[in-house]
Amino acid sequence: VSTQSTWLVSTDDDRMSPNYEDGLQDHEMELTRLRQDKERQQRTIDNLSELLISHANIIKNLQQQMSTMGQTKPKPSKEREAAIRIQSLWRGHVTRELIRKRIEWERHRFQEAMKTEAAITIQCMFRSQQARAKVADLRRN
């Protein structure tokens, strides 16, 4: 007894049998289905290839746009340049004024500290002189 499929055996007697014709038809239908699947897959591959090419072009255009964006800066108008110049001059003036006032305040603080130190020194000398005079009076009496 043969274990092979009926459509694989090709004897003259088998070609005439109904099982052989059914097997042949099944085989032809399977081949047709496989060809259709192959064609469908090929169309899908072609569509995906076109889509990839399209996306690659879009990415390339975006990269070019991004690279040119950083290179071209719009030139400011004359009014804007004048406003920027005025603002920078004003800020410089205000800063110099603050620095001048800070220096005056520091100078005043230093002078006050020197006066206080001088007053303390004078008071110390006066009190020590008074204490020596008092001790001298006590020794005399």
mmCIF file of N, CA and C in Angstrom:
data_model
loop_
_atom_site.group_PDB
_atom_site.id
_atom_site.type_symbol
_atom_site.label_atom_id
_atom_site.label_comp_id
_atom_site.label_asym_id
_atom_site.label_seq_id
_atom_site.Cartn_x
_atom_site.Cartn_y
_atom_site.Cartn_z
ATOM 1 N N VAL A 1 0.858 -1.174 0.000
ATOM 2 C CA VAL A 1 0.000 0.000 0.000
ATOM 3 C C VAL A 1 0.901 1.233 0.000
ATOM 4 N N SER A 2 0.627 2.145 -0.893
ATOM 5 C CA SER A 2 1.406 3.368 -1.027
ATOM 6 C C SER A 2 0.866 4.428 -0.065
ATOM 7 N N THR A 3 1.784 5.171 0.582
ATOM 8 C CA THR A 3 1.386 6.218 1.529
ATOM 9 C C THR A 3 1.458 7.600 0.898
ATOM 10 N N GLN A 4 1.836 7.696 -0.387
ATOM 11 C CA GLN A 4 1.951 8.990 -1.055
ATOM 12 C C GLN A 4 0.569 9.518 -1.415
ATOM 13 N N SER A 5 0.490 10.843 -1.631
ATOM 14 C CA SER A 5 -0.764 11.449 -2.033
ATOM 15 C C SER A 5 -1.140 10.961 -3.418
ATOM 16 N N THR A 6 -2.409 10.998 -3.697
ATOM 17 C CA THR A 6 -2.869 10.497 -4.987
ATOM 18 C C THR A 6 -2.449 11.397 -6.130
ATOM 19 N N TRP A 7 -2.294 12.684 -5.917
ATOM 20 C CA TRP A 7 -1.927 13.571 -7.013
ATOM 21 C C TRP A 7 -0.445 13.541 -7.326
ATOM 22 N N LEU A 8 0.378 12.968 -6.411
ATOM 23 C CA LEU A 8 1.815 12.843 -6.667
ATOM 24 C C LEU A 8 2.131 11.608 -7.510
ATOM 25 N N VAL A 9 1.292 10.621 -7.450
ATOM 26 C CA VAL A 9 1.532 9.394 -8.215
ATOM 27 C C VAL A 9 1.063 9.636 -9.639
ATOM 28 N N SER A 10 1.929 9.343 -10.595
ATOM 29 C CA SER A 10 1.574 9.647 -11.979
ATOM 30 C C SER A 10 1.636 8.394 -12.866
ATOM 31 N N THR A 11 0.773 7.527 -12.648
ATOM 32 C CA THR A 11 0.657 6.370 -13.546
ATOM 33 C C THR A 11 -0.516 6.616 -14.469
ATOM 34 N N ASP A 12 -0.521 5.946 -15.593
ATOM 35 C CA ASP A 12 -1.590 6.142 -16.567
ATOM 36 C C ASP A 12 -2.950 5.784 -15.999
ATOM 37 N N ASP A 13 -2.993 4.749 -15.168
ATOM 38 C CA ASP A 13 -4.270 4.337 -14.590
ATOM 39 C C ASP A 13 -4.789 5.389 -13.609
ATOM 40 N N ASP A 14 -3.849 6.003 -12.870
ATOM 41 C CA ASP A 14 -4.260 6.986 -11.870
ATOM 42 C C ASP A 14 -4.783 8.272 -12.514
ATOM 43 N N ARG A 15 -4.266 8.622 -13.702
ATOM 44 C CA ARG A 15 -4.703 9.840 -14.361
ATOM 45 C C ARG A 15 -6.174 9.788 -14.734
ATOM 46 N N MET A 16 -6.658 8.697 -14.925
ATOM 47 C CA MET A 16 -8.043 8.531 -15.319
ATOM 48 C C MET A 16 -8.982 8.454 -14.117
ATOM 49 N N SER A 17 -8.432 8.234 -12.942
ATOM 50 C CA SER A 17 -9.302 8.052 -11.785
ATOM 51 C C SER A 17 -9.846 9.396 -11.324
ATOM 52 N N PRO A 18 -11.023 9.426 -10.707
ATOM 53 C CA PRO A 18 -11.602 10.687 -10.233
ATOM 54 C C PRO A 18 -10.777 11.311 -9.105
ATOM 55 N N ASN A 19 -10.104 10.489 -8.288
ATOM 56 C CA ASN A 19 -9.287 11.038 -7.205
ATOM 57 C C ASN A 19 -8.121 11.850 -7.752
ATOM 58 N N TYR A 20 -7.565 11.381 -8.867
ATOM 59 C CA TYR A 20 -6.439 12.078 -9.474
ATOM 60 C C TYR A 20 -6.888 13.456 -9.978
ATOM 61 N N GLU A 21 -8.009 13.513 -10.644
ATOM 62 C CA GLU A 21 -8.512 14.781 -11.180
ATOM 63 C C GLU A 21 -8.880 15.741 -10.043
ATOM 64 N N ASP A 22 -9.455 15.224 -8.985
ATOM 65 C CA ASP A 22 -9.772 16.072 -7.833
ATOM 66 C C ASP A 22 -8.490 16.617 -7.202
ATOM 67 N N GLY A 23 -7.514 15.755 -7.083
ATOM 68 C CA GLY A 23 -6.232 16.173 -6.513
ATOM 69 C C GLY A 23 -5.549 17.196 -7.402
ATOM 70 N N LEU A 24 -5.643 17.008 -8.713
ATOM 71 C CA LEU A 24 -5.048 17.944 -9.655
ATOM 72 C C LEU A 24 -5.741 19.307 -9.573
ATOM 73 N N GLN A 25 -7.051 19.281 -9.473
ATOM 74 C CA GLN A 25 -7.800 20.526 -9.339
ATOM 75 C C GLN A 25 -7.449 21.230 -8.016
ATOM 76 N N ASP A 26 -7.340 20.466 -6.945
ATOM 77 C CA ASP A 26 -6.964 21.045 -5.659
ATOM 78 C C ASP A 26 -5.573 21.674 -5.738
ATOM 79 N N HIS A 27 -4.684 20.958 -6.407
ATOM 80 C CA HIS A 27 -3.314 21.454 -6.564
ATOM 81 C C HIS A 27 -3.311 22.743 -7.383
ATOM 82 N N GLU A 28 -4.068 22.788 -8.476
ATOM 83 C CA GLU A 28 -4.127 23.984 -9.311
ATOM 84 C C GLU A 28 -4.758 25.148 -8.542
ATOM 85 N N MET A 29 -5.766 24.864 -7.729
ATOM 86 C CA MET A 29 -6.399 25.913 -6.924
ATOM 87 C C MET A 29 -5.416 26.464 -5.873
ATOM 88 N N GLU A 30 -4.655 25.573 -5.305
ATOM 89 C CA GLU A 30 -3.652 25.980 -4.316
ATOM 90 C C GLU A 30 -2.578 26.843 -4.974
ATOM 91 N N LEU A 31 -2.142 26.455 -6.181
ATOM 92 C CA LEU A 31 -1.156 27.258 -6.902
ATOM 93 C C LEU A 31 -1.720 28.632 -7.246
ATOM 94 N N THR A 32 -2.968 28.670 -7.671
ATOM 95 C CA THR A 32 -3.614 29.939 -8.000
ATOM 96 C C THR A 32 -3.688 30.832 -6.757
ATOM 97 N N ARG A 33 -4.083 30.259 -5.629
ATOM 98 C CA ARG A 33 -4.164 31.014 -4.380
ATOM 99 C C ARG A 33 -2.787 31.530 -3.965
ATOM 100 N N LEU A 34 -1.755 30.696 -4.092
ATOM 101 C CA LEU A 34 -0.401 31.112 -3.739
ATOM 102 C C LEU A 34 0.092 32.231 -4.647
ATOM 103 N N ARG A 35 -0.228 32.155 -5.956
ATOM 104 C CA ARG A 35 0.160 33.217 -6.882
ATOM 105 C C ARG A 35 -0.533 34.526 -6.526
ATOM 106 N N GLN A 36 -1.814 34.439 -6.178
ATOM 107 C CA GLN A 36 -2.552 35.640 -5.790
ATOM 108 C C GLN A 36 -1.965 36.251 -4.504
ATOM 109 N N ASP A 37 -1.638 35.386 -3.549
ATOM 110 C CA ASP A 37 -1.014 35.867 -2.315
ATOM 111 C C ASP A 37 0.319 36.553 -2.615
ATOM 112 N N LYS A 38 1.078 35.934 -3.524
ATOM 113 C CA LYS A 38 2.373 36.506 -3.885
ATOM 114 C C LYS A 38 2.185 37.875 -4.547
ATOM 115 N N GLU A 39 1.208 37.982 -5.451
ATOM 116 C CA GLU A 39 0.931 39.259 -6.113
ATOM 117 C C GLU A 39 0.467 40.317 -5.102
ATOM 118 N N ARG A 40 -0.384 39.929 -4.159
ATOM 119 C CA ARG A 40 -0.872 40.834 -3.128
ATOM 120 C C ARG A 40 0.288 41.315 -2.249
ATOM 121 N N GLN A 41 1.166 40.386 -1.891
ATOM 122 C CA GLN A 41 2.325 40.753 -1.077
ATOM 123 C C GLN A 41 3.260 41.687 -1.848
ATOM 124 N N GLN A 42 3.423 41.426 -3.153
ATOM 125 C CA GLN A 42 4.280 42.279 -3.969
ATOM 126 C C GLN A 42 3.704 43.690 -4.069
ATOM 127 N N ARG A 43 2.372 43.801 -4.226
ATOM 128 C CA ARG A 43 1.726 45.121 -4.263
ATOM 129 C C ARG A 43 1.922 45.852 -2.924
ATOM 130 N N THR A 44 1.785 45.095 -1.832
ATOM 131 C CA THR A 44 1.987 45.684 -0.512
ATOM 132 C C THR A 44 3.422 46.181 -0.364
ATOM 133 N N ILE A 45 4.375 45.388 -0.805
ATOM 134 C CA ILE A 45 5.789 45.785 -0.748
ATOM 135 C C ILE A 45 6.021 47.034 -1.589
ATOM 136 N N ASP A 46 5.431 47.064 -2.793
ATOM 137 C CA ASP A 46 5.586 48.237 -3.657
ATOM 138 C C ASP A 46 4.990 49.486 -3.005
ATOM 139 N N ASN A 47 3.794 49.347 -2.409
ATOM 140 C CA ASN A 47 3.161 50.483 -1.735
ATOM 141 C C ASN A 47 3.998 50.971 -0.562
ATOM 142 N N LEU A 48 4.526 50.023 0.220
ATOM 143 C CA LEU A 48 5.361 50.404 1.352
ATOM 144 C C LEU A 48 6.661 51.064 0.896
ATOM 145 N N SER A 49 7.220 50.593 -0.199
ATOM 146 C CA SER A 49 8.438 51.205 -0.739
ATOM 147 C C SER A 49 8.175 52.641 -1.156
ATOM 148 N N GLU A 50 7.045 52.864 -1.841
ATOM 149 C CA GLU A 50 6.689 54.229 -2.243
ATOM 150 C C GLU A 50 6.482 55.108 -1.017
ATOM 151 N N LEU A 51 5.832 54.562 0.008
ATOM 152 C CA LEU A 51 5.595 55.311 1.231
ATOM 153 C C LEU A 51 6.915 55.663 1.918
ATOM 154 N N LEU A 52 7.849 54.712 1.974
ATOM 155 C CA LEU A 52 9.155 54.973 2.580
ATOM 156 C C LEU A 52 9.918 56.050 1.817
ATOM 157 N N ILE A 53 9.862 55.991 0.497
ATOM 158 C CA ILE A 53 10.549 56.995 -0.316
ATOM 159 C C ILE A 53 9.927 58.369 -0.060
ATOM 160 N N SER A 54 8.597 58.404 0.008
ATOM 161 C CA SER A 54 7.899 59.659 0.283
ATOM 162 C C SER A 54 8.299 60.223 1.644
ATOM 163 N N HIS A 55 8.336 59.380 2.655
ATOM 164 C CA HIS A 55 8.708 59.824 3.998
ATOM 165 C C HIS A 55 10.174 60.255 4.044
ATOM 166 N N ALA A 56 11.025 59.553 3.329
ATOM 167 C CA ALA A 56 12.442 59.936 3.292
ATOM 168 C C ALA A 56 12.598 61.324 2.682
ATOM 169 N N ASN A 57 11.835 61.617 1.636
ATOM 170 C CA ASN A 57 11.883 62.942 1.015
ATOM 171 C C ASN A 57 11.370 64.014 1.970
ATOM 172 N N ILE A 58 10.315 63.707 2.699
ATOM 173 C CA ILE A 58 9.773 64.663 3.670
ATOM 174 C C ILE A 58 10.814 64.948 4.756
ATOM 175 N N ILE A 59 11.448 63.910 5.260
ATOM 176 C CA ILE A 59 12.476 64.070 6.299
ATOM 177 C C ILE A 59 13.646 64.896 5.768
ATOM 178 N N LYS A 60 14.050 64.621 4.536
ATOM 179 C CA LYS A 60 15.159 65.357 3.934
ATOM 180 C C LYS A 60 14.806 66.838 3.814
ATOM 181 N N ASN A 61 13.582 67.140 3.368
ATOM 182 C CA ASN A 61 13.149 68.538 3.252
ATOM 183 C C ASN A 61 13.113 69.221 4.610
ATOM 184 N N LEU A 62 12.619 68.520 5.626
ATOM 185 C CA LEU A 62 12.572 69.095 6.972
ATOM 186 C C LEU A 62 13.969 69.373 7.513
ATOM 187 N N GLN A 63 14.892 68.456 7.266
ATOM 188 C CA GLN A 63 16.270 68.661 7.720
ATOM 189 C C GLN A 63 16.891 69.874 7.042
ATOM 190 N N GLN A 64 16.613 70.041 5.745
ATOM 191 C CA GLN A 64 17.139 71.202 5.030
ATOM 192 C C GLN A 64 16.550 72.488 5.583
ATOM 193 N N GLN A 65 15.245 72.475 5.858
ATOM 194 C CA GLN A 65 14.597 73.658 6.409
ATOM 195 C C GLN A 65 15.169 73.998 7.778
ATOM 196 N N MET A 66 15.390 72.977 8.604
ATOM 197 C CA MET A 66 15.936 73.212 9.942
ATOM 198 C C MET A 66 17.349 73.758 9.865
ATOM 199 N N SER A 67 18.143 73.260 8.925
ATOM 200 C CA SER A 67 19.526 73.734 8.825
ATOM 201 C C SER A 67 19.577 75.176 8.336
ATOM 202 N N THR A 68 18.646 75.576 7.490
ATOM 203 C CA THR A 68 18.652 76.955 6.991
ATOM 204 C C THR A 68 18.006 77.918 7.977
ATOM 205 N N MET A 69 17.174 77.426 8.892
ATOM 206 C CA MET A 69 16.509 78.304 9.858
ATOM 207 C C MET A 69 17.516 78.999 10.759
ATOM 208 N N GLY A 70 18.525 78.286 11.208
ATOM 209 C CA GLY A 70 19.505 78.861 12.114
ATOM 210 C C GLY A 70 20.459 79.821 11.425
ATOM 211 N N GLN A 71 20.566 79.745 10.107
ATOM 212 C CA GLN A 71 21.548 80.552 9.395
ATOM 213 C C GLN A 71 21.020 81.938 9.036
ATOM 214 N N THR A 72 19.749 82.066 8.770
ATOM 215 C CA THR A 72 19.214 83.344 8.332
ATOM 216 C C THR A 72 18.376 83.953 9.439
ATOM 217 N N LYS A 73 18.894 85.024 9.997
ATOM 218 C CA LYS A 73 18.154 85.760 11.006
ATOM 219 C C LYS A 73 17.677 87.052 10.354
ATOM 220 N N PRO A 74 16.432 87.400 10.608
ATOM 221 C CA PRO A 74 15.962 88.656 10.023
ATOM 222 C C PRO A 74 16.685 89.837 10.663
ATOM 223 N N LYS A 75 17.068 90.794 9.832
ATOM 224 C CA LYS A 75 17.782 91.962 10.335
ATOM 225 C C LYS A 75 16.780 92.874 11.028
ATOM 226 N N PRO A 76 17.128 93.332 12.242
ATOM 227 C CA PRO A 76 16.188 94.213 12.949
ATOM 228 C C PRO A 76 16.027 95.541 12.214
ATOM 229 N N SER A 77 14.865 96.143 12.367
ATOM 230 C CA SER A 77 14.583 97.425 11.721
ATOM 231 C C SER A 77 15.383 98.532 12.405
ATOM 232 N N LYS A 78 15.419 99.701 11.750
ATOM 233 C CA LYS A 78 16.161 100.829 12.322
ATOM 234 C C LYS A 78 15.524 101.287 13.623
ATOM 235 N N GLU A 79 14.175 101.244 13.698
ATOM 236 C CA GLU A 79 13.505 101.630 14.938
ATOM 237 C C GLU A 79 13.898 100.695 16.069
ATOM 238 N N ARG A 80 13.951 99.390 15.749
ATOM 239 C CA ARG A 80 14.315 98.405 16.775
ATOM 240 C C ARG A 80 15.767 98.613 17.219
ATOM 241 N N GLU A 81 16.650 98.848 16.260
ATOM 242 C CA GLU A 81 18.051 99.099 16.608
ATOM 243 C C GLU A 81 18.175 100.344 17.478
ATOM 244 N N ALA A 82 17.405 101.389 17.144
ATOM 245 C CA ALA A 82 17.445 102.620 17.935
ATOM 246 C C ALA A 82 16.909 102.365 19.341
ATOM 247 N N ALA A 83 15.819 101.599 19.435
ATOM 248 C CA ALA A 83 15.248 101.292 20.756
ATOM 249 C C ALA A 83 16.240 100.500 21.597
ATOM 250 N N ILE A 84 16.911 99.538 20.982
ATOM 251 C CA ILE A 84 17.903 98.733 21.700
ATOM 252 C C ILE A 84 19.044 99.628 22.182
ATOM 253 N N ARG A 85 19.478 100.560 21.335
ATOM 254 C CA ARG A 85 20.577 101.459 21.704
ATOM 255 C C ARG A 85 20.171 102.357 22.876
ATOM 256 N N ILE A 86 18.951 102.906 22.789
ATOM 257 C CA ILE A 86 18.468 103.770 23.878
ATOM 258 C C ILE A 86 18.365 102.986 25.179
ATOM 259 N N GLN A 87 17.825 101.761 25.101
ATOM 260 C CA GLN A 87 17.698 100.938 26.304
ATOM 261 C C GLN A 87 19.058 100.626 26.903
ATOM 262 N N SER A 88 20.022 100.299 26.072
ATOM 263 C CA SER A 88 21.351 99.970 26.606
ATOM 264 C C SER A 88 22.000 101.202 27.240
ATOM 265 N N LEU A 89 21.813 102.381 26.614
ATOM 266 C CA LEU A 89 22.359 103.601 27.212
ATOM 267 C C LEU A 89 21.690 103.897 28.552
ATOM 268 N N TRP A 90 20.382 103.746 28.619
ATOM 269 C CA TRP A 90 19.663 104.010 29.869
ATOM 270 C C TRP A 90 20.101 103.041 30.965
ATOM 271 N N ARG A 91 20.185 101.759 30.614
ATOM 272 C CA ARG A 91 20.608 100.765 31.613
ATOM 273 C C ARG A 91 22.024 101.061 32.107
ATOM 274 N N GLY A 92 22.904 101.480 31.196
ATOM 275 C CA GLY A 92 24.265 101.843 31.600
ATOM 276 C C GLY A 92 24.252 103.029 32.547
ATOM 277 N N HIS A 93 23.420 104.037 32.239
ATOM 278 C CA HIS A 93 23.309 105.222 33.097
ATOM 279 C C HIS A 93 22.818 104.832 34.490
ATOM 280 N N VAL A 94 21.750 104.023 34.531
ATOM 281 C CA VAL A 94 21.191 103.604 35.827
ATOM 282 C C VAL A 94 22.220 102.813 36.621
ATOM 283 N N THR A 95 22.936 101.939 35.966
ATOM 284 C CA THR A 95 23.950 101.133 36.649
ATOM 285 C C THR A 95 25.067 102.011 37.204
ATOM 286 N N ARG A 96 25.529 102.969 36.401
ATOM 287 C CA ARG A 96 26.586 103.867 36.882
ATOM 288 C C ARG A 96 26.105 104.697 38.066
ATOM 289 N N GLU A 97 24.850 105.151 38.032
ATOM 290 C CA GLU A 97 24.283 105.898 39.161
ATOM 291 C C GLU A 97 24.264 105.043 40.420
ATOM 292 N N LEU A 98 23.821 103.798 40.287
ATOM 293 C CA LEU A 98 23.780 102.901 41.445
ATOM 294 C C LEU A 98 25.171 102.671 42.014
ATOM 295 N N ILE A 99 26.144 102.497 41.127
ATOM 296 C CA ILE A 99 27.519 102.283 41.585
ATOM 297 C C ILE A 99 28.035 103.536 42.297
ATOM 298 N N ARG A 100 27.756 104.724 41.739
ATOM 299 C CA ARG A 100 28.199 105.973 42.363
ATOM 300 C C ARG A 100 27.579 106.128 43.749
ATOM 301 N N LYS A 101 26.277 105.849 43.882
ATOM 302 C CA LYS A 101 25.614 105.954 45.184
ATOM 303 C C LYS A 101 26.171 104.936 46.164
ATOM 304 N N ARG A 102 26.464 103.737 45.680
ATOM 305 C CA ARG A 102 27.032 102.704 46.553
ATOM 306 C C ARG A 102 28.403 103.131 47.070
ATOM 307 N N ILE A 103 29.207 103.715 46.178
ATOM 308 C CA ILE A 103 30.536 104.181 46.592
ATOM 309 C C ILE A 103 30.405 105.293 47.632
ATOM 310 N N GLU A 104 29.476 106.244 47.403
ATOM 311 C CA GLU A 104 29.271 107.325 48.380
ATOM 312 C C GLU A 104 28.819 106.756 49.726
ATOM 313 N N TRP A 105 27.916 105.808 49.685
ATOM 314 C CA TRP A 105 27.426 105.205 50.927
ATOM 315 C C TRP A 105 28.557 104.502 51.669
ATOM 316 N N GLU A 106 29.389 103.736 50.944
ATOM 317 C CA GLU A 106 30.536 103.057 51.557
ATOM 318 C C GLU A 106 31.513 104.072 52.145
ATOM 319 N N ARG A 107 31.759 105.183 51.432
ATOM 320 C CA ARG A 107 32.662 106.222 51.922
ATOM 321 C C ARG A 107 32.098 106.842 53.204
ATOM 322 N N HIS A 108 30.793 107.137 53.188
ATOM 323 C CA HIS A 108 30.154 107.705 54.374
ATOM 324 C C HIS A 108 30.244 106.737 55.550
ATOM 325 N N ARG A 109 29.963 105.451 55.284
ATOM 326 C CA ARG A 109 30.042 104.448 56.344
ATOM 327 C C ARG A 109 31.458 104.355 56.916
ATOM 328 N N PHE A 110 32.467 104.421 56.041
ATOM 329 C CA PHE A 110 33.858 104.357 56.487
ATOM 330 C C PHE A 110 34.194 105.581 57.349
ATOM 331 N N GLN A 111 33.749 106.765 56.890
ATOM 332 C CA GLN A 111 34.026 107.979 57.659
ATOM 333 C C GLN A 111 33.358 107.927 59.030
ATOM 334 N N GLU A 112 32.116 107.434 59.065
ATOM 335 C CA GLU A 112 31.422 107.309 60.345
ATOM 336 C C GLU A 112 32.143 106.326 61.261
ATOM 337 N N ALA A 113 32.627 105.225 60.690
ATOM 338 C CA ALA A 113 33.362 104.247 61.493
ATOM 339 C C ALA A 113 34.645 104.870 62.036
ATOM 340 N N MET A 114 35.332 105.676 61.223
ATOM 341 C CA MET A 114 36.556 106.338 61.679
ATOM 342 C C MET A 114 36.246 107.352 62.782
ATOM 343 N N LYS A 115 35.137 108.105 62.625
ATOM 344 C CA LYS A 115 34.754 109.069 63.671
ATOM 345 C C LYS A 115 34.432 108.354 64.975
ATOM 346 N N THR A 116 33.700 107.255 64.866
ATOM 347 C CA THR A 116 33.343 106.491 66.068
ATOM 348 C C THR A 116 34.596 105.968 66.747
ATOM 349 N N GLU A 117 35.506 105.427 65.951
ATOM 350 C CA GLU A 117 36.750 104.899 66.513
ATOM 351 C C GLU A 117 37.564 106.028 67.173
ATOM 352 N N ALA A 118 37.619 107.185 66.534
ATOM 353 C CA ALA A 118 38.349 108.326 67.105
ATOM 354 C C ALA A 118 37.691 108.781 68.409
ATOM 355 N N ALA A 119 36.343 108.830 68.423
ATOM 356 C CA ALA A 119 35.627 109.248 69.639
ATOM 357 C C ALA A 119 35.897 108.271 70.771
ATOM 358 N N ILE A 120 35.883 106.982 70.466
ATOM 359 C CA ILE A 120 36.146 105.975 71.496
ATOM 360 C C ILE A 120 37.566 106.140 72.031
ATOM 361 N N THR A 121 38.523 106.385 71.157
ATOM 362 C CA THR A 121 39.911 106.554 71.572
ATOM 363 C C THR A 121 40.045 107.793 72.474
ATOM 364 N N ILE A 122 39.393 108.895 72.083
ATOM 365 C CA ILE A 122 39.452 110.127 72.887
ATOM 366 C C ILE A 122 38.814 109.887 74.259
ATOM 367 N N GLN A 123 37.630 109.216 74.253
ATOM 368 C CA GLN A 123 36.957 108.934 75.535
ATOM 369 C C GLN A 123 37.824 108.045 76.420
ATOM 370 N N CYS A 124 38.460 107.060 75.816
ATOM 371 C CA CYS A 124 39.319 106.152 76.576
ATOM 372 C C CYS A 124 40.488 106.922 77.208
ATOM 373 N N MET A 125 41.087 107.794 76.421
ATOM 374 C CA MET A 125 42.212 108.567 76.945
ATOM 375 C C MET A 125 41.739 109.518 78.067
ATOM 376 N N PHE A 126 40.580 110.180 77.852
ATOM 377 C CA PHE A 126 40.064 111.097 78.861
ATOM 378 C C PHE A 126 39.741 110.360 80.146
ATOM 379 N N ARG A 127 39.082 109.217 80.055
ATOM 380 C CA ARG A 127 38.716 108.448 81.256
ATOM 381 C C ARG A 127 39.960 107.920 81.976
ATOM 382 N N SER A 128 40.953 107.484 81.190
ATOM 383 C CA SER A 128 42.175 106.999 81.847
ATOM 384 C C SER A 128 42.891 108.161 82.550
ATOM 385 N N GLN A 129 42.862 109.344 81.941
ATOM 386 C CA GLN A 129 43.459 110.522 82.568
ATOM 387 C C GLN A 129 42.718 110.870 83.862
ATOM 388 N N GLN A 130 41.370 110.797 83.813
ATOM 389 C CA GLN A 130 40.578 111.084 85.019
ATOM 390 C C GLN A 130 40.866 110.055 86.101
ATOM 391 N N ALA A 131 40.990 108.773 85.694
ATOM 392 C CA ALA A 131 41.260 107.717 86.678
ATOM 393 C C ALA A 131 42.624 107.926 87.314
ATOM 394 N N ARG A 132 43.643 108.314 86.546
ATOM 395 C CA ARG A 132 44.978 108.572 87.100
ATOM 396 C C ARG A 132 44.941 109.768 88.070
ATOM 397 N N ALA A 133 44.154 110.770 87.687
ATOM 398 C CA ALA A 133 44.052 111.944 88.563
ATOM 399 C C ALA A 133 43.357 111.566 89.865
ATOM 400 N N LYS A 134 42.329 110.759 89.793
ATOM 401 C CA LYS A 134 41.620 110.331 91.001
ATOM 402 C C LYS A 134 42.525 109.497 91.885
ATOM 403 N N VAL A 135 43.285 108.598 91.287
ATOM 404 C CA VAL A 135 44.227 107.764 92.062
ATOM 405 C C VAL A 135 45.273 108.664 92.722
ATOM 406 N N ALA A 136 45.743 109.646 92.009
ATOM 407 C CA ALA A 136 46.743 110.566 92.576
ATOM 408 C C ALA A 136 46.138 111.331 93.749
ATOM 409 N N ASP A 137 44.887 111.795 93.679
ATOM 410 C CA ASP A 137 44.216 112.489 94.791
ATOM 411 C C ASP A 137 44.063 111.546 95.975
ATOM 412 N N LEU A 138 43.733 110.338 95.728
ATOM 413 C CA LEU A 138 43.552 109.363 96.796
ATOM 414 C C LEU A 138 44.886 109.089 97.492
ATOM 415 N N ARG A 139 45.955 109.093 96.771
ATOM 416 C CA ARG A 139 47.260 108.839 97.368
ATOM 417 C C ARG A 139 47.705 110.037 98.210
ATOM 418 N N ARG A 140 47.321 111.210 97.796
ATOM 419 C CA ARG A 140 47.704 112.395 98.525
ATOM 420 C C ARG A 140 46.879 112.497 99.817
ATOM 421 N N ASN A 141 45.752 112.064 99.855
ATOM 422 C CA ASN A 141 44.912 112.191 101.046
ATOM 423 C C ASN A 141 45.100 111.023 101.887
#
